[in-house]
Amino acid sequence: EEGLEKGKATACAFCQVCANAVKKQSDLNKQLPRDERFTEEQMEEVLLDVCETTAPKIAASMGGYKKDALMLCRRIVRENVGD
């Protein structure tokens, strides 16, 4: 039960981090000419890089495992990048 709650909280944290990153890139895209805008693939790559840097920190703060946090973050990115 406690593990499930920690998993939900970790997923929520990753969703917030990813949502903020997407918002910033989307705002930047609006300022660029169409042919210079970031593609969905480029955005996914950036978000996966964000996972690499944030997963260890979030895992440490939640008392979890880095590998599990990274796996969860990547899953969230891949399942939601097209939204």
Coordinates of N, CA and C in Angstrom, one line a residue:
E1 N 0.8 -1.2 0.0 CA 0.0 0.0 0.0 C 0.9 1.3 0.0
E2 N 1.9 1.3 0.9 CA 2.8 2.4 0.9 C 3.5 2.6 -0.4
G3 N 4.0 1.5 -0.9 CA 4.7 1.5 -2.2 C 3.9 2.0 -3.3
L4 N 2.6 1.7 -3.3 CA 1.7 2.2 -4.4 C 1.5 3.7 -4.3
E5 N 1.4 4.2 -3.0 CA 1.2 5.6 -2.8 C 2.5 6.4 -3.3
K6 N 3.6 5.8 -3.0 CA 4.9 6.4 -3.4 C 5.0 6.4 -4.9
G7 N 4.6 5.4 -5.5 CA 4.6 5.3 -7.0 C 3.7 6.3 -7.6
K8 N 2.5 6.5 -7.1 CA 1.6 7.5 -7.6 C 2.2 8.9 -7.4
A9 N 2.8 9.2 -6.2 CA 3.4 10.5 -6.0 C 4.5 10.8 -6.9
T10 N 5.3 9.7 -7.2 CA 6.5 9.9 -8.1 C 6.0 10.2 -9.5
A11 N 5.0 9.4 -9.9 CA 4.4 9.6 -11.3 C 3.8 11.1 -11.4
C12 N 3.2 11.5 -10.4 CA 2.7 12.9 -10.4 C 3.8 13.9 -10.5
A13 N 4.9 13.7 -9.8 CA 6.0 14.6 -9.9 C 6.6 14.6 -11.3
F14 N 6.7 13.5 -11.9 CA 7.2 13.4 -13.3 C 6.3 14.1 -14.2
C15 N 5.0 13.9 -14.0 CA 4.0 14.5 -14.9 C 4.1 16.1 -14.9
Q16 N 4.3 16.6 -13.7 CA 4.5 18.0 -13.5 C 5.8 18.5 -14.2
V17 N 6.9 17.8 -14.0 CA 8.1 18.2 -14.6 C 8.0 18.2 -16.1
C18 N 7.4 17.1 -16.6 CA 7.3 17.0 -18.1 C 6.3 18.0 -18.6
A19 N 5.2 18.3 -17.9 CA 4.2 19.3 -18.4 C 4.9 20.7 -18.5
N20 N 5.7 21.0 -17.5 CA 6.4 22.3 -17.5 C 7.4 22.4 -18.6
A21 N 8.1 21.3 -18.9 CA 9.0 21.3 -20.0 C 8.3 21.5 -21.4
V22 N 7.2 20.8 -21.5 CA 6.5 20.9 -22.8 C 5.9 22.3 -22.9
K23 N 5.4 22.8 -21.9 CA 4.9 24.2 -21.9 C 5.9 25.2 -22.4
K24 N 7.1 25.1 -21.8 CA 8.2 26.0 -22.2 C 8.6 25.8 -23.7
Q25 N 8.7 24.5 -24.1 CA 9.0 24.3 -25.5 C 7.9 24.7 -26.5
S26 N 6.7 24.6 -26.1 CA 5.5 25.0 -26.9 C 5.5 26.5 -27.0
D27 N 5.8 27.2 -26.0 CA 5.9 28.7 -26.0 C 7.0 29.1 -26.9
L28 N 8.1 28.4 -26.9 CA 9.2 28.8 -27.7 C 8.9 28.5 -29.2
N29 N 8.2 27.4 -29.5 CA 7.8 27.0 -30.8 C 6.9 28.1 -31.4
K30 N 6.1 28.7 -30.6 CA 5.2 29.7 -31.2 C 5.9 31.0 -31.6
Q31 N 7.1 31.2 -31.1 CA 7.9 32.3 -31.5 C 8.8 32.0 -32.7
L32 N 8.9 30.8 -33.1 CA 9.8 30.4 -34.2 C 9.0 30.2 -35.5
P33 N 9.7 30.4 -36.7 CA 9.0 30.1 -37.9 C 8.7 28.6 -38.0
R34 N 7.7 28.3 -38.7 CA 7.2 26.9 -38.8 C 8.4 25.9 -39.1
D35 N 9.3 26.2 -40.1 CA 10.3 25.3 -40.5 C 11.4 25.2 -39.4
E36 N 11.4 26.0 -38.4 CA 12.5 25.9 -37.4 C 11.9 25.4 -36.0
R37 N 10.7 25.0 -36.0 CA 10.1 24.6 -34.8 C 10.5 23.2 -34.4
F38 N 10.5 22.9 -33.1 CA 10.8 21.6 -32.6 C 9.8 20.5 -33.0
T39 N 10.3 19.4 -33.4 CA 9.4 18.3 -33.8 C 9.0 17.5 -32.6
E40 N 8.0 16.6 -32.7 CA 7.5 15.8 -31.6 C 8.7 14.9 -31.2
E41 N 9.5 14.4 -32.1 CA 10.6 13.5 -31.8 C 11.7 14.3 -31.0
Q42 N 11.9 15.5 -31.4 CA 12.9 16.3 -30.6 C 12.4 16.6 -29.2
M43 N 11.1 16.9 -29.1 CA 10.5 17.1 -27.8 C 10.6 15.9 -26.9
E44 N 10.4 14.7 -27.5 CA 10.5 13.4 -26.7 C 11.9 13.3 -26.3
E45 N 12.9 13.5 -27.1 CA 14.3 13.4 -26.8 C 14.7 14.3 -25.6
V46 N 14.2 15.5 -25.6 CA 14.4 16.5 -24.5 C 13.8 16.0 -23.3
L47 N 12.6 15.5 -23.3 CA 11.9 15.0 -22.1 C 12.6 13.8 -21.6
L48 N 13.1 12.9 -22.4 CA 13.9 11.8 -21.9 C 15.2 12.2 -21.3
D49 N 15.8 13.3 -21.7 CA 17.0 13.9 -21.1 C 16.6 14.4 -19.7
V50 N 15.4 15.0 -19.7 CA 14.9 15.6 -18.4 C 14.7 14.4 -17.4
C51 N 14.2 13.3 -17.9 CA 14.1 12.1 -17.0 C 15.5 11.7 -16.4
E52 N 16.5 11.7 -17.3 CA 17.8 11.3 -16.8 C 18.3 12.2 -15.7
T53 N 18.0 13.4 -15.7 CA 18.5 14.3 -14.6 C 17.6 14.4 -13.4
T54 N 16.3 14.3 -13.6 CA 15.3 14.4 -12.5 C 15.0 13.1 -11.8
A55 N 15.1 12.0 -12.5 CA 14.7 10.7 -11.8 C 15.5 10.4 -10.6
P56 N 16.9 10.5 -10.6 CA 17.6 10.3 -9.4 C 17.3 11.1 -8.2
K57 N 17.0 12.4 -8.5 CA 16.6 13.3 -7.4 C 15.3 13.0 -6.8
I58 N 14.3 12.7 -7.7 CA 13.0 12.4 -7.2 C 13.0 11.1 -6.5
A59 N 13.8 10.1 -7.0 CA 13.9 8.8 -6.3 C 14.5 9.0 -4.9
A60 N 15.5 9.8 -4.8 CA 16.2 10.0 -3.5 C 15.2 10.7 -2.5
S61 N 14.4 11.7 -3.0 CA 13.5 12.4 -2.1 C 12.3 11.5 -1.7
M62 N 12.0 10.5 -2.5 CA 10.9 9.6 -2.2 C 11.3 8.4 -1.5
G63 N 12.6 8.2 -1.3 CA 13.2 7.0 -0.7 C 13.0 5.8 -1.6
G64 N 13.1 6.0 -2.9 CA 12.9 4.9 -3.9 C 14.2 4.6 -4.6
Y65 N 14.0 3.8 -5.7 CA 15.2 3.4 -6.5 C 15.3 4.2 -7.7
K66 N 16.5 4.6 -8.0 CA 16.8 5.4 -9.2 C 16.3 4.7 -10.5
K67 N 16.6 3.5 -10.6 CA 16.2 2.7 -11.8 C 14.7 2.6 -12.0
D68 N 14.0 2.4 -10.9 CA 12.5 2.4 -11.0 C 11.9 3.8 -11.4
A69 N 12.5 4.8 -10.8 CA 12.0 6.2 -11.1 C 12.3 6.5 -12.5
L70 N 13.5 6.2 -13.0 CA 13.8 6.4 -14.4 C 12.9 5.7 -15.4
M71 N 12.6 4.4 -15.1 CA 11.7 3.6 -15.9 C 10.3 4.3 -15.9
L72 N 9.8 4.7 -14.8 CA 8.5 5.4 -14.7 C 8.4 6.7 -15.4
C73 N 9.5 7.5 -15.3 CA 9.5 8.7 -16.1 C 9.5 8.5 -17.6
R74 N 10.3 7.6 -18.0 CA 10.4 7.3 -19.5 C 9.0 6.8 -20.0
R75 N 8.4 6.0 -19.2 CA 7.0 5.5 -19.5 C 6.0 6.6 -19.7
I76 N 6.1 7.5 -18.7 CA 5.2 8.7 -18.8 C 5.4 9.5 -20.0
V77 N 6.7 9.7 -20.3 CA 7.0 10.5 -21.5 C 6.5 9.8 -22.8
R78 N 6.9 8.6 -22.9 CA 6.5 7.8 -24.2 C 5.0 7.7 -24.4
E79 N 4.3 7.5 -23.3 CA 2.8 7.4 -23.4 C 2.1 8.7 -23.6
N80 N 2.7 9.8 -23.3 CA 2.0 11.1 -23.3 C 2.6 12.1 -24.3
V81 N 3.7 11.8 -24.9 CA 4.4 12.9 -25.7 C 3.5 13.4 -26.8
G82 N 2.7 12.6 -27.4 CA 1.9 13.0 -28.5 C 0.6 13.8 -28.1
D83 N 0.4 13.9 -26.8 CA -0.8 14.6 -26.3 C -0.7 16.1 -26.4

